Amino acid sequence: MPPTHPQQNRSPKSAQRHSFRSLPADRRCRALHEDGSDCRGKLLHASHTLCPSHHQEYKKLHESYKRKEKYYDSIETREGEADTKDKIEAKLAAGKETLELRDQVNRWFFNPSAPDRGHNKWIMKLQSDVRGLERKLADGEAEESASSSPPAQKDRDTETKVFRPLLHPAIPMSALSHLPPDSPAIVLRLYSTAPSLNDSSPVVLDEVSHAAREPDARDFVIRFLFRELLLYKADADVLARANRTQSIDTILRESSVQHLEHYLQFFRVFREGRDDTFCFLRDAVCHYLLDPQSSSTTLLGAAIAMEDSPRRMNTEGWDVLWANFHDIVQWWDLERFAIRFEDLVVVKALIACLRYGSVDPGDDDVPNWYLPDQDVSQECVLAVIQGFIAVTKGFYDPGRPSAETEHGIAKERQTRCYLVGRMSRKDLLARQLAQELRERVARFQVLVYDREGETAGTPRLVSPSPADQNPWIRRSRSAPTKEALGSQPWMIEWSLENILGDLELIHDLRDRNMARDYYEFIIIDRTPGRTFDILDVVADALSKLKGDLPYGRVFRQVIQKYVPAEEQDKYWEAVAQMDFVQTAQSASHQYLGNRVRCWDVADVFPGCKNLVSSIS
């Protein structure tokens, strides 16, 4: 269904917000590890409660206690029989083992409530510590016995050995080095973690149900993910063999144990959602959707894009990512998948139209990339669908008094609201928006940086330099009494320099794989203590620059630009049902004039520029 949702009798500001609940914060495995720590593994599907590894462990434990319970039920004891005592002891032992296994299943997998979970975690942690102490004590006693007693012949009848299958995760891959290189056990270890890699058969085993099925888009993308991993990590000999080999299964069976160990570790952390694997996934999606006319080469029987081949994450790419990998890719990861900034604009606009998420306000189990309460870029739908992507913001807390006394010292704080947002350098409205906000809205200080043109890590300022080279965001002053505060100097606690430092950190941690082909806006409210509404002003300014189009038409433009043609009719129908009520804008935005162009105001009111200069 189309993402738009009919809303009745709503103001323009409220019409920019969709009404459905946000995704629960905790979408991870609910199981506990043996030492009582929480499992941090991610779920493969919203309906699951356990990660794949714990799901397998649960199945094994469940089968074990069921077998033991069946054995317990099979032991019958009757009074007067000669072996009654032996049967009772056997039945008692079987019963205790059944209870222990069942208790283990309960504690590890079926105690989601907070009180029980904390209690069980404490018990399991204590049990883990006790087992460790027992092992340490036993090791110490064994060493003492060995040093004080002559070697004794092992009693083969009483010796206990524990056997584990070769595919058991606890067995390191290095322990299999004694097997021949073509042993299926080595490759099967990898297939147990990433069954999609097995292209030796026309069917694959499902990661959760383990039922045979035909490969789907997720399987093919994961195979391209492996090819991308080889391109990045493999040496020349491996790549040469990969160019000659037609299947992944063949090259895996020819790989060394060390290489297989590396592949296994990669796919384990990939399934956990490690963000350093996302650049490989992004390129794998691009390979999967590669245009046949693009420059490419063949690797393991499939065409992959050459380095000089243009890559984009368009609507089709985001659709593939959402449909197949929303279990590991969250809304805060999307910047890692954008190749150019325009790719990010595409997905953010589609999210604002609710293409990626649920419109059912009662469906908390359905994944969602639209979380306006957490994602600042989605706070104002009208801004994002017009190409303005908010990055971060700061705002005044109205619940905190500006002046208060702490430990006998009076202290006054002032905070200015600010917003950081981006627009594509190819968007013709970007420069116009900067001028519109800087000259038409009196209370804003607007700085615009060209990130693509920065040198030596210093962004190039493309807007006029402010009179204050480092505008303050938060400042404070203190005095013995509140009456004396006015005579004290201000101490700056947060300023433009800190914002620029935060943006560099955001780039290094999240945005480093995306081209910096955008203008970066830093908009600061000159007056401290105001309610944050900068995004609404930005949206209104963009609407004015576009000729004050009705909201329905703005949505139609986005749908026509980004939604596939065969789906657009359903979106048109949904937009037609929406009730957009456009009213006059609030006077709180402090326009220079009656919401007219700045150059018109300057002609009518020549003194307004002096007013702006005096405020700054």
Coordinates of C-alpha atoms in Angstrom, one line a residue:
M1 CA 0.0 0.0 0.0
P2 CA 1.2 3.6 -0.5
P3 CA 2.8 5.2 2.5
T4 CA 0.6 8.3 2.6
H5 CA -2.2 8.1 5.1
P6 CA -5.4 10.3 5.1
Q7 CA -5.5 12.8 7.9
Q8 CA -8.5 15.0 8.6
N9 CA -8.7 18.6 9.9
R10 CA -5.0 19.0 10.5
S11 CA -2.9 22.2 10.4
P12 CA 0.1 22.4 8.1
K13 CA 2.5 21.8 10.9
S14 CA 0.7 18.8 12.3
A15 CA 0.1 17.4 8.8
Q16 CA 3.9 17.0 8.5
R17 CA 3.8 14.3 11.2
H18 CA 2.4 10.8 10.7
S19 CA 0.6 9.0 13.5
F20 CA 2.0 5.6 14.3
R21 CA 4.1 4.2 17.1
S22 CA 7.8 4.0 16.9
L23 CA 9.7 0.8 16.8
P24 CA 10.6 -0.7 20.2
A25 CA 14.1 0.2 21.2
D26 CA 15.1 -3.4 22.0
R27 CA 14.8 -5.7 18.9
R28 CA 17.6 -8.0 20.0
C29 CA 17.6 -11.6 21.1
R30 CA 16.0 -12.1 24.5
A31 CA 18.1 -15.1 25.5
L32 CA 20.8 -15.2 28.1
H33 CA 24.3 -16.5 27.7
E34 CA 25.6 -19.3 30.0
D35 CA 27.3 -16.8 32.3
G36 CA 24.0 -14.8 32.6
S37 CA 25.0 -11.9 30.3
D38 CA 22.4 -10.6 27.8
C39 CA 22.7 -11.8 24.2
R40 CA 23.3 -8.9 21.8
G41 CA 22.5 -10.8 18.7
K42 CA 20.0 -9.4 16.3
L43 CA 16.8 -11.1 15.1
L44 CA 16.5 -12.1 11.5
H45 CA 12.8 -11.4 11.5
A46 CA 10.4 -9.3 13.5
S47 CA 8.4 -12.3 14.5
H48 CA 11.5 -14.1 16.0
T49 CA 12.4 -13.9 19.7
L50 CA 15.8 -15.6 19.4
C51 CA 18.9 -15.0 17.3
P52 CA 19.9 -17.8 14.9
S53 CA 22.6 -19.3 17.2
H54 CA 20.3 -19.3 20.3
H55 CA 17.5 -20.7 18.2
Q56 CA 19.7 -23.7 17.4
E57 CA 20.8 -24.0 21.0
Y58 CA 17.2 -23.9 22.1
K59 CA 16.2 -26.6 19.7
K60 CA 19.0 -28.9 20.9
L61 CA 18.2 -28.4 24.6
H62 CA 14.5 -28.8 23.9
E63 CA 15.2 -32.1 22.1
S64 CA 17.5 -33.3 24.9
Y65 CA 15.0 -32.8 27.7
K66 CA 12.2 -34.3 25.6
R67 CA 14.3 -37.4 25.1
K68 CA 15.2 -37.5 28.8
E69 CA 11.6 -37.0 29.7
K70 CA 10.6 -39.9 27.5
Y71 CA 13.2 -42.1 29.1
Y72 CA 11.9 -41.1 32.5
D73 CA 8.4 -42.0 31.6
S74 CA 9.5 -45.4 30.2
I75 CA 10.9 -46.5 33.6
E76 CA 8.2 -48.3 35.5
T77 CA 8.6 -49.3 39.1
R78 CA 6.4 -51.8 40.9
E79 CA 6.4 -52.7 44.6
G80 CA 7.9 -56.2 45.4
E81 CA 10.1 -56.4 42.3
A82 CA 13.7 -57.4 42.9
D83 CA 15.2 -54.5 41.0
T84 CA 12.8 -51.9 42.4
K85 CA 15.6 -49.9 44.1
D86 CA 17.7 -49.8 41.0
K87 CA 14.8 -48.6 38.9
I88 CA 13.9 -46.0 41.5
E89 CA 17.5 -44.7 41.4
A90 CA 17.5 -44.7 37.6
K91 CA 14.1 -42.9 37.4
L92 CA 15.2 -40.4 40.1
A93 CA 18.4 -39.6 38.1
A94 CA 16.5 -39.3 34.9
G95 CA 13.9 -37.0 36.6
K96 CA 16.6 -34.8 38.0
E97 CA 18.3 -34.5 34.6
T98 CA 15.0 -33.7 32.9
L99 CA 14.3 -31.0 35.5
E100 CA 17.8 -29.6 35.1
L101 CA 17.5 -29.4 31.3
R102 CA 14.0 -27.9 31.5
D103 CA 15.1 -25.4 34.1
Q104 CA 18.0 -24.5 31.8
V105 CA 15.7 -23.8 28.9
N106 CA 13.4 -21.7 31.1
R107 CA 16.2 -19.6 32.4
W108 CA 18.0 -19.0 29.1
F109 CA 15.1 -18.5 26.8
F110 CA 11.7 -17.9 28.6
N111 CA 12.1 -15.2 31.2
P112 CA 11.6 -11.8 29.5
S113 CA 10.1 -10.0 32.5
A114 CA 12.5 -7.7 34.3
P115 CA 12.2 -9.1 37.9
D116 CA 12.7 -12.8 36.8
R117 CA 15.4 -11.9 34.3
G118 CA 17.5 -10.1 36.9
H119 CA 17.1 -13.0 39.3
N120 CA 18.0 -15.6 36.7
K121 CA 21.0 -13.6 35.5
W122 CA 22.3 -13.4 39.1
I123 CA 21.8 -17.2 39.5
M124 CA 23.5 -18.0 36.2
K125 CA 26.4 -15.7 36.9
L126 CA 26.9 -17.3 40.3
Q127 CA 26.7 -20.8 38.8
S128 CA 29.3 -19.7 36.2
D129 CA 31.6 -18.4 38.9
V130 CA 31.2 -21.6 40.9
R131 CA 32.0 -23.8 37.9
G132 CA 35.1 -21.7 37.3
L133 CA 36.2 -22.1 40.9
E134 CA 35.6 -25.9 40.8
R135 CA 37.7 -26.2 37.6
K136 CA 40.5 -24.1 39.2
L137 CA 40.4 -26.2 42.4
A138 CA 40.4 -29.5 40.4
D139 CA 43.3 -28.3 38.2
G140 CA 45.3 -27.4 41.4
E141 CA 44.6 -30.7 43.0
A142 CA 45.5 -32.5 39.8
E143 CA 48.9 -30.7 39.7
E144 CA 49.6 -31.5 43.3
S145 CA 48.7 -35.1 42.7
A146 CA 50.9 -35.4 39.7
S147 CA 53.9 -33.9 41.5
S148 CA 53.6 -36.1 44.6
S149 CA 52.5 -39.4 43.1
P150 CA 54.0 -41.6 40.4
P151 CA 52.2 -41.9 37.1
A152 CA 49.3 -44.2 37.3
Q153 CA 47.8 -46.3 34.5
K154 CA 44.6 -44.8 33.3
D155 CA 41.6 -46.8 33.9
R156 CA 40.1 -47.0 30.4
D157 CA 36.8 -48.3 31.8
T158 CA 36.3 -45.2 34.0
E159 CA 37.8 -42.6 31.6
T160 CA 35.2 -40.0 30.5
K161 CA 35.4 -38.3 27.1
V162 CA 33.1 -35.6 25.8
F163 CA 32.6 -35.7 22.0
R164 CA 31.3 -32.7 20.0
P165 CA 30.3 -32.7 16.4
L166 CA 32.7 -31.0 13.9
L167 CA 30.1 -28.3 13.2
H168 CA 29.8 -27.3 16.8
P169 CA 30.5 -23.5 17.1
A170 CA 32.7 -24.0 20.1
I171 CA 35.3 -25.9 18.0
P172 CA 37.7 -23.4 16.4
M173 CA 38.3 -23.8 12.7
S174 CA 42.0 -24.3 13.5
A175 CA 41.1 -27.5 15.2
L176 CA 40.0 -28.9 11.9
S177 CA 43.4 -28.4 10.2
H178 CA 44.1 -32.1 10.5
L179 CA 41.3 -32.8 8.0
P180 CA 42.0 -33.0 4.3
P181 CA 41.5 -29.7 2.4
D182 CA 38.5 -31.0 0.5
S183 CA 36.7 -32.3 3.7
P184 CA 33.1 -31.2 3.5
A185 CA 33.1 -30.6 7.3
I186 CA 35.2 -27.5 6.9
V187 CA 33.0 -25.8 4.3
L188 CA 29.8 -27.0 6.1
R189 CA 30.9 -24.9 9.1
L190 CA 30.7 -21.8 7.0
Y191 CA 27.4 -22.9 5.4
S192 CA 25.8 -23.4 8.8
T193 CA 26.4 -19.7 9.4
A194 CA 25.8 -18.4 5.8
P195 CA 23.7 -21.0 4.0
S196 CA 23.1 -18.6 1.1
L197 CA 26.7 -19.1 0.0
N198 CA 26.0 -22.7 -1.1
D199 CA 25.4 -22.3 -4.8
S200 CA 26.1 -26.0 -5.6
S201 CA 22.4 -26.8 -5.6
P202 CA 19.4 -25.0 -7.2
V203 CA 17.9 -24.7 -3.6
V204 CA 19.2 -23.3 -0.4
L205 CA 18.4 -24.0 3.3
D206 CA 16.5 -21.3 5.1
E207 CA 18.6 -19.6 7.8
V208 CA 15.9 -20.2 10.5
S209 CA 13.6 -23.0 9.4
H210 CA 16.4 -24.9 7.6
A211 CA 13.8 -25.9 5.0
A212 CA 14.9 -26.2 1.4
R213 CA 13.7 -23.3 -0.9
E214 CA 14.6 -21.5 -4.0
P215 CA 17.2 -18.7 -3.6
D216 CA 15.7 -15.2 -3.2
A217 CA 17.1 -11.7 -3.5
R218 CA 18.7 -11.9 0.0
D219 CA 20.6 -15.1 -1.0
F220 CA 21.9 -13.5 -4.2
V221 CA 23.0 -10.3 -2.5
I222 CA 24.8 -12.3 0.2
R223 CA 26.7 -14.2 -2.6
F224 CA 27.7 -10.8 -4.0
L225 CA 28.7 -9.8 -0.5
F226 CA 31.2 -12.7 -0.5
R227 CA 32.5 -11.6 -3.9
E228 CA 33.0 -8.1 -2.6
L229 CA 34.8 -9.5 0.4
L230 CA 37.2 -11.3 -1.9
L231 CA 37.8 -8.2 -3.9
Y232 CA 38.7 -6.3 -0.8
K233 CA 40.7 -8.9 1.2
A234 CA 41.9 -11.7 -1.1
D235 CA 45.4 -11.9 -2.5
A236 CA 46.3 -12.0 -6.2
D237 CA 46.3 -15.8 -6.3
V238 CA 42.8 -16.2 -4.8
L239 CA 41.4 -13.5 -7.1
A240 CA 43.0 -15.2 -10.1
R241 CA 41.3 -18.5 -9.1
A242 CA 38.0 -16.7 -8.5
N243 CA 38.1 -15.3 -12.0
R244 CA 38.5 -18.8 -13.4
T245 CA 36.0 -20.4 -11.0
Q246 CA 32.3 -20.4 -11.8
S247 CA 30.8 -21.1 -8.3
I248 CA 31.3 -20.0 -4.7
D249 CA 31.1 -23.6 -3.5
T250 CA 34.0 -24.7 -5.7
I251 CA 36.4 -22.0 -4.5
L252 CA 35.4 -22.5 -0.8
R253 CA 36.3 -26.2 -1.1
E254 CA 39.7 -25.2 -2.5
S255 CA 40.3 -22.6 0.2
S256 CA 42.7 -23.0 3.1
V257 CA 41.4 -23.5 6.7
Q258 CA 42.8 -20.0 7.5
H259 CA 40.8 -18.4 4.7
L260 CA 37.6 -20.2 5.7
E261 CA 38.1 -19.1 9.3
H262 CA 38.3 -15.5 8.0
Y263 CA 35.1 -15.9 6.0
L264 CA 33.3 -17.5 8.9
Q265 CA 34.2 -14.6 11.2
F266 CA 33.1 -12.0 8.7
F267 CA 29.6 -13.6 8.2
R268 CA 29.2 -14.0 11.9
V269 CA 29.7 -10.3 12.6
F270 CA 27.7 -9.4 9.5
R271 CA 24.6 -11.3 10.9
E272 CA 25.1 -9.4 14.2
G273 CA 24.8 -6.1 12.2
R274 CA 28.4 -4.8 12.6
D275 CA 28.5 -1.5 10.8
D276 CA 32.0 -2.1 9.4
T277 CA 30.5 -4.8 7.1
F278 CA 27.9 -2.4 5.7
C279 CA 30.1 -0.9 3.0
F280 CA 30.4 -4.5 1.6
L281 CA 26.7 -4.9 1.7
R282 CA 26.1 -1.6 -0.1
D283 CA 28.4 -2.6 -2.9
A284 CA 26.8 -6.1 -3.0
V285 CA 23.4 -4.5 -3.6
C286 CA 24.8 -2.4 -6.4
H287 CA 26.4 -5.5 -8.0
Y288 CA 23.1 -7.3 -7.7
L289 CA 21.3 -4.5 -9.6
L290 CA 24.1 -3.8 -12.0
D291 CA 23.0 -2.5 -15.4
P292 CA 24.0 -5.0 -18.1
Q293 CA 25.5 -2.1 -20.1
S294 CA 27.8 -1.0 -17.3
S295 CA 31.5 -1.8 -17.2
S296 CA 32.0 -5.0 -15.4
T297 CA 34.1 -8.1 -14.9
T298 CA 33.3 -11.7 -13.9
L299 CA 34.0 -13.1 -10.5
L300 CA 32.8 -16.5 -9.4
G301 CA 30.4 -16.8 -12.4
A302 CA 28.7 -13.4 -11.9
A303 CA 29.2 -9.9 -13.2
I304 CA 30.4 -7.2 -10.8
A305 CA 30.9 -3.5 -11.4
M306 CA 34.4 -2.2 -12.2
E307 CA 35.8 0.6 -10.1
D308 CA 35.1 3.2 -12.8
S309 CA 31.5 2.1 -13.2
P310 CA 29.0 4.6 -11.7
R311 CA 27.1 3.2 -8.7
R312 CA 24.0 4.6 -7.1
M313 CA 21.6 3.6 -4.4
N314 CA 18.4 4.5 -6.1
T315 CA 14.8 3.5 -5.2
E316 CA 15.4 0.0 -6.4
G317 CA 18.5 -0.4 -4.2
W318 CA 16.8 0.9 -1.1
D319 CA 13.8 -1.4 -1.8
V320 CA 16.2 -4.4 -1.9
L321 CA 17.9 -3.3 1.3
W322 CA 14.6 -2.8 3.1
A323 CA 12.9 -5.9 1.9
N324 CA 15.8 -8.2 2.7
F325 CA 18.0 -6.7 5.4
H326 CA 15.9 -4.5 7.6
D327 CA 16.7 -7.1 10.3
I328 CA 20.2 -5.8 10.6
V329 CA 20.0 -2.3 9.0
Q330 CA 18.4 0.3 11.2
W331 CA 17.4 3.9 10.4
W332 CA 20.6 5.3 11.8
D333 CA 22.7 3.2 9.4
L334 CA 21.3 4.6 6.2
E335 CA 24.1 7.2 5.7
R336 CA 26.5 4.3 5.5
F337 CA 24.7 3.0 2.4
A338 CA 24.5 6.2 0.4
I339 CA 27.2 6.6 -2.2
R340 CA 26.3 10.2 -3.0
F341 CA 24.2 12.6 -0.9
E342 CA 21.4 12.5 -3.5
D343 CA 21.1 8.8 -2.6
L344 CA 20.4 9.8 1.0
V345 CA 17.8 12.3 -0.2
V346 CA 16.0 9.5 -2.1
V347 CA 15.7 7.2 0.9
K348 CA 14.8 10.0 3.4
A349 CA 12.0 11.2 1.1
L350 CA 10.6 7.7 0.6
I351 CA 10.7 7.2 4.4
A352 CA 8.8 10.4 4.9
C353 CA 6.2 9.0 2.5
L354 CA 6.1 5.8 4.7
R355 CA 7.4 3.5 2.0
Y356 CA 9.6 1.8 4.5
G357 CA 7.5 1.0 7.5
S358 CA 4.1 0.3 8.9
V359 CA 1.1 2.7 8.8
D360 CA -0.6 0.6 11.5
P361 CA -0.2 2.5 14.8
G362 CA -0.8 -0.7 16.7
D363 CA 1.8 -2.9 15.0
D364 CA 4.9 -2.5 17.1
D365 CA 6.5 -5.7 15.8
V366 CA 6.9 -4.5 12.2
P367 CA 10.3 -2.9 11.5
N368 CA 10.3 0.8 10.7
W369 CA 12.7 3.4 9.4
Y370 CA 10.3 6.3 10.1
L371 CA 10.9 7.3 13.7
P372 CA 10.5 11.1 13.9
D373 CA 10.8 11.1 17.7
Q374 CA 14.4 9.8 17.3
D375 CA 15.5 10.8 13.8
V376 CA 15.8 14.5 13.5
S377 CA 15.8 14.3 9.7
Q378 CA 12.2 13.0 9.9
E379 CA 10.8 15.6 12.3
C380 CA 9.4 17.8 9.6
V381 CA 8.1 15.9 6.6
L382 CA 7.6 19.0 4.5
A383 CA 11.3 19.9 4.9
V384 CA 12.7 16.5 4.0
I385 CA 10.5 15.9 0.9
Q386 CA 11.8 19.3 -0.4
G387 CA 15.4 18.1 -0.1
F388 CA 16.5 19.4 3.3
I389 CA 18.0 16.7 5.4
A390 CA 18.5 17.7 9.1
V391 CA 21.6 16.2 10.8
T392 CA 21.6 17.4 14.4
K393 CA 20.1 20.2 16.5
G394 CA 20.3 21.9 19.9
F395 CA 17.4 23.5 21.7
Y396 CA 16.5 25.3 24.9
D397 CA 15.0 23.3 27.7
P398 CA 11.9 25.4 28.8
G399 CA 11.6 23.4 32.0
R400 CA 14.9 24.7 33.4
P401 CA 15.1 28.2 34.9
S402 CA 17.6 30.6 33.3
A403 CA 18.9 31.7 36.7
E404 CA 19.2 29.5 39.8
T405 CA 21.2 29.2 43.0
E406 CA 23.5 26.2 43.4
H407 CA 25.5 25.7 46.6
G408 CA 25.1 29.3 47.6
I409 CA 26.2 30.6 44.2
A410 CA 23.8 32.3 41.7
K411 CA 24.2 31.1 38.2
E412 CA 22.6 32.2 35.0
R413 CA 22.6 30.2 31.7
Q414 CA 21.5 31.1 28.3
T415 CA 21.0 28.7 25.4
R416 CA 20.3 29.3 21.7
C417 CA 18.6 26.9 19.5
Y418 CA 20.5 25.7 16.4
L419 CA 20.0 23.3 13.5
V420 CA 22.4 21.6 11.1
G421 CA 21.0 20.4 7.8
R422 CA 22.2 19.5 4.3
M423 CA 21.1 20.0 0.8
S424 CA 22.6 18.7 -2.4
R425 CA 25.0 20.9 -4.3
K426 CA 23.0 20.1 -7.4
D427 CA 19.8 21.4 -5.8
L428 CA 19.3 24.9 -7.3
L429 CA 17.3 25.9 -4.2
A430 CA 20.2 25.4 -1.8
R431 CA 21.9 28.8 -2.4
Q432 CA 18.5 30.5 -2.6
L433 CA 17.5 29.0 0.7
A434 CA 20.6 30.3 2.4
Q435 CA 20.0 33.8 1.1
E436 CA 16.3 33.6 2.0
L437 CA 16.9 32.6 5.6
R438 CA 19.9 35.0 6.1
E439 CA 18.2 38.1 4.8
R440 CA 14.5 37.5 5.2
V441 CA 14.3 36.0 8.6
A442 CA 15.7 38.5 11.1
R443 CA 16.3 36.2 14.1
F444 CA 18.6 33.7 12.3
Q445 CA 22.3 33.6 11.8
V446 CA 22.9 31.4 8.8
L447 CA 26.3 29.9 7.9
V448 CA 26.6 27.7 4.8
Y449 CA 29.6 25.5 4.1
D450 CA 30.7 23.7 0.9
R451 CA 31.9 20.4 2.2
E452 CA 33.1 19.2 -1.2
G453 CA 35.3 22.2 -1.5
E454 CA 37.0 21.9 1.9
T455 CA 40.8 21.9 2.2
A456 CA 42.9 20.3 4.9
G457 CA 39.8 19.4 6.9
T458 CA 38.5 23.0 7.0
P459 CA 35.1 23.5 5.4
R460 CA 34.8 26.3 2.9
L461 CA 32.3 29.0 4.0
V462 CA 30.2 30.1 1.0
S463 CA 27.9 32.5 3.0
P464 CA 29.1 35.9 4.2
S465 CA 31.4 35.6 7.2
P466 CA 29.6 36.5 10.5
A467 CA 30.6 39.4 12.6
D468 CA 31.2 37.0 15.4
Q469 CA 33.6 34.3 14.0
N470 CA 32.6 31.8 16.7
P471 CA 28.9 32.4 17.7
W472 CA 28.0 31.1 21.1
I473 CA 25.3 28.4 21.6
R474 CA 25.4 28.1 25.4
R475 CA 26.9 30.5 27.9
S476 CA 26.8 31.1 31.7
R477 CA 27.9 33.4 34.4
S478 CA 27.9 33.3 38.2
A479 CA 27.9 35.7 41.1
P480 CA 27.4 35.6 44.9
T481 CA 23.8 36.8 44.4
K482 CA 21.3 37.0 41.6
E483 CA 21.3 40.8 41.7
A484 CA 25.0 40.8 40.9
L485 CA 24.7 38.6 37.9
G486 CA 24.3 41.5 35.4
S487 CA 27.8 42.8 36.1
Q488 CA 29.6 39.5 35.5
P489 CA 31.1 38.4 32.2
W490 CA 29.7 35.5 30.3
M491 CA 31.6 32.2 30.0
I492 CA 31.0 30.4 26.7
E493 CA 30.4 26.7 27.2
W494 CA 29.3 25.7 23.6
S495 CA 29.9 27.5 20.4
L496 CA 30.1 27.1 16.6
E497 CA 33.5 25.5 17.0
N498 CA 32.0 22.7 19.0
I499 CA 29.3 22.1 16.4
L500 CA 31.9 21.9 13.7
G501 CA 33.8 19.4 15.8
D502 CA 30.6 17.3 16.3
L503 CA 30.0 17.3 12.5
E504 CA 33.5 16.0 11.9
L505 CA 32.9 13.2 14.4
I506 CA 29.6 12.3 12.7
H507 CA 31.4 12.2 9.4
D508 CA 34.2 10.0 10.7
L509 CA 31.9 7.6 12.5
R510 CA 29.0 7.4 10.1
D511 CA 29.2 9.3 6.9
R512 CA 32.8 8.6 5.7
N513 CA 31.7 6.4 2.9
M514 CA 29.3 9.0 1.4
A515 CA 30.6 11.7 -0.9
R516 CA 30.5 15.2 0.6
D517 CA 28.6 16.7 -2.4
Y518 CA 26.3 18.8 -0.3
Y519 CA 26.0 22.2 1.3
E520 CA 25.9 22.2 5.1
F521 CA 23.6 24.7 6.8
I522 CA 24.2 25.8 10.4
I523 CA 21.3 27.9 11.5
I524 CA 21.5 29.6 14.9
D525 CA 18.6 31.5 16.6
R526 CA 20.0 34.8 17.7
T527 CA 17.7 35.0 20.7
P528 CA 18.2 32.6 23.6
G529 CA 15.4 30.8 25.2
R530 CA 13.1 30.4 22.2
T531 CA 11.1 27.3 21.4
F532 CA 12.8 25.2 18.7
D533 CA 10.9 25.8 15.4
I534 CA 13.8 26.2 12.9
L535 CA 12.8 23.2 10.8
D536 CA 9.3 24.6 10.3
V537 CA 10.8 27.9 9.2
V538 CA 13.1 26.1 6.7
A539 CA 10.2 24.1 5.3
D540 CA 8.2 27.3 4.9
A541 CA 11.1 29.1 3.2
L542 CA 11.5 26.3 0.7
S543 CA 7.8 26.3 0.0
K544 CA 7.9 30.0 -0.7
L545 CA 10.8 29.5 -3.1
K546 CA 8.8 26.9 -4.9
G547 CA 5.8 29.2 -5.3
D548 CA 3.8 28.1 -2.3
L549 CA 2.6 24.9 -3.9
P550 CA -0.2 23.1 -2.1
Y551 CA 1.1 20.2 0.1
G552 CA -0.7 17.7 -2.0
R553 CA 1.2 18.8 -5.1
V554 CA 4.6 18.7 -3.2
F555 CA 3.8 15.1 -2.3
R556 CA 2.9 14.4 -5.9
Q557 CA 6.2 15.7 -7.1
V558 CA 8.1 13.4 -4.7
I559 CA 6.0 10.4 -5.8
Q560 CA 6.6 11.2 -9.4
K561 CA 10.3 11.6 -8.9
Y562 CA 11.1 8.6 -6.7
V563 CA 8.3 6.0 -6.8
P564 CA 8.3 3.4 -9.6
A565 CA 5.8 4.2 -12.4
E566 CA 3.8 1.0 -11.9
E567 CA 3.1 1.9 -8.3
Q568 CA 2.3 5.6 -8.6
D569 CA -1.4 5.2 -9.2
K570 CA -1.9 3.8 -5.7
Y571 CA 0.0 6.7 -4.3
W572 CA -2.1 9.2 -6.2
E573 CA -5.2 7.7 -4.7
A574 CA -3.8 7.9 -1.2
V575 CA -2.8 11.6 -1.7
A576 CA -6.2 12.4 -3.1
Q577 CA -7.8 11.2 0.2
M578 CA -5.5 13.4 2.4
D579 CA -7.0 16.7 3.8
F580 CA -4.3 19.4 3.8
V581 CA -5.5 22.6 5.5
Q582 CA -3.1 25.4 4.7
T583 CA -3.4 28.4 6.9
A584 CA -1.4 31.7 7.2
Q585 CA 2.0 31.3 8.8
S586 CA 2.6 32.3 12.4
A587 CA 4.2 35.7 13.0
S588 CA 6.6 34.1 15.4
H589 CA 9.0 33.5 12.5
Q590 CA 9.8 37.3 12.5
Y591 CA 10.0 37.8 8.7
L592 CA 11.4 41.1 7.5
G593 CA 8.1 42.3 6.1
N594 CA 4.9 40.3 5.5
R595 CA 6.5 37.1 4.2
V596 CA 7.8 38.7 1.1
R597 CA 11.3 38.5 -0.5
C598 CA 14.1 40.1 1.3
W599 CA 15.0 42.4 -1.6
D600 CA 11.5 43.7 -1.7
V601 CA 11.7 44.5 2.0
A602 CA 15.0 46.3 1.5
D603 CA 13.4 48.5 -1.1
V604 CA 10.3 49.4 1.0
F605 CA 12.1 49.6 4.4
P606 CA 15.7 50.8 3.7
G607 CA 16.5 50.7 7.4
C608 CA 15.9 47.0 7.9
K609 CA 19.5 46.0 7.0
N610 CA 20.8 48.2 9.7
L611 CA 18.3 46.5 12.1
V612 CA 19.8 43.1 11.1
S613 CA 23.3 44.4 11.7
S614 CA 22.4 45.8 15.1
I615 CA 20.9 42.4 16.2
S616 CA 24.0 40.4 15.0

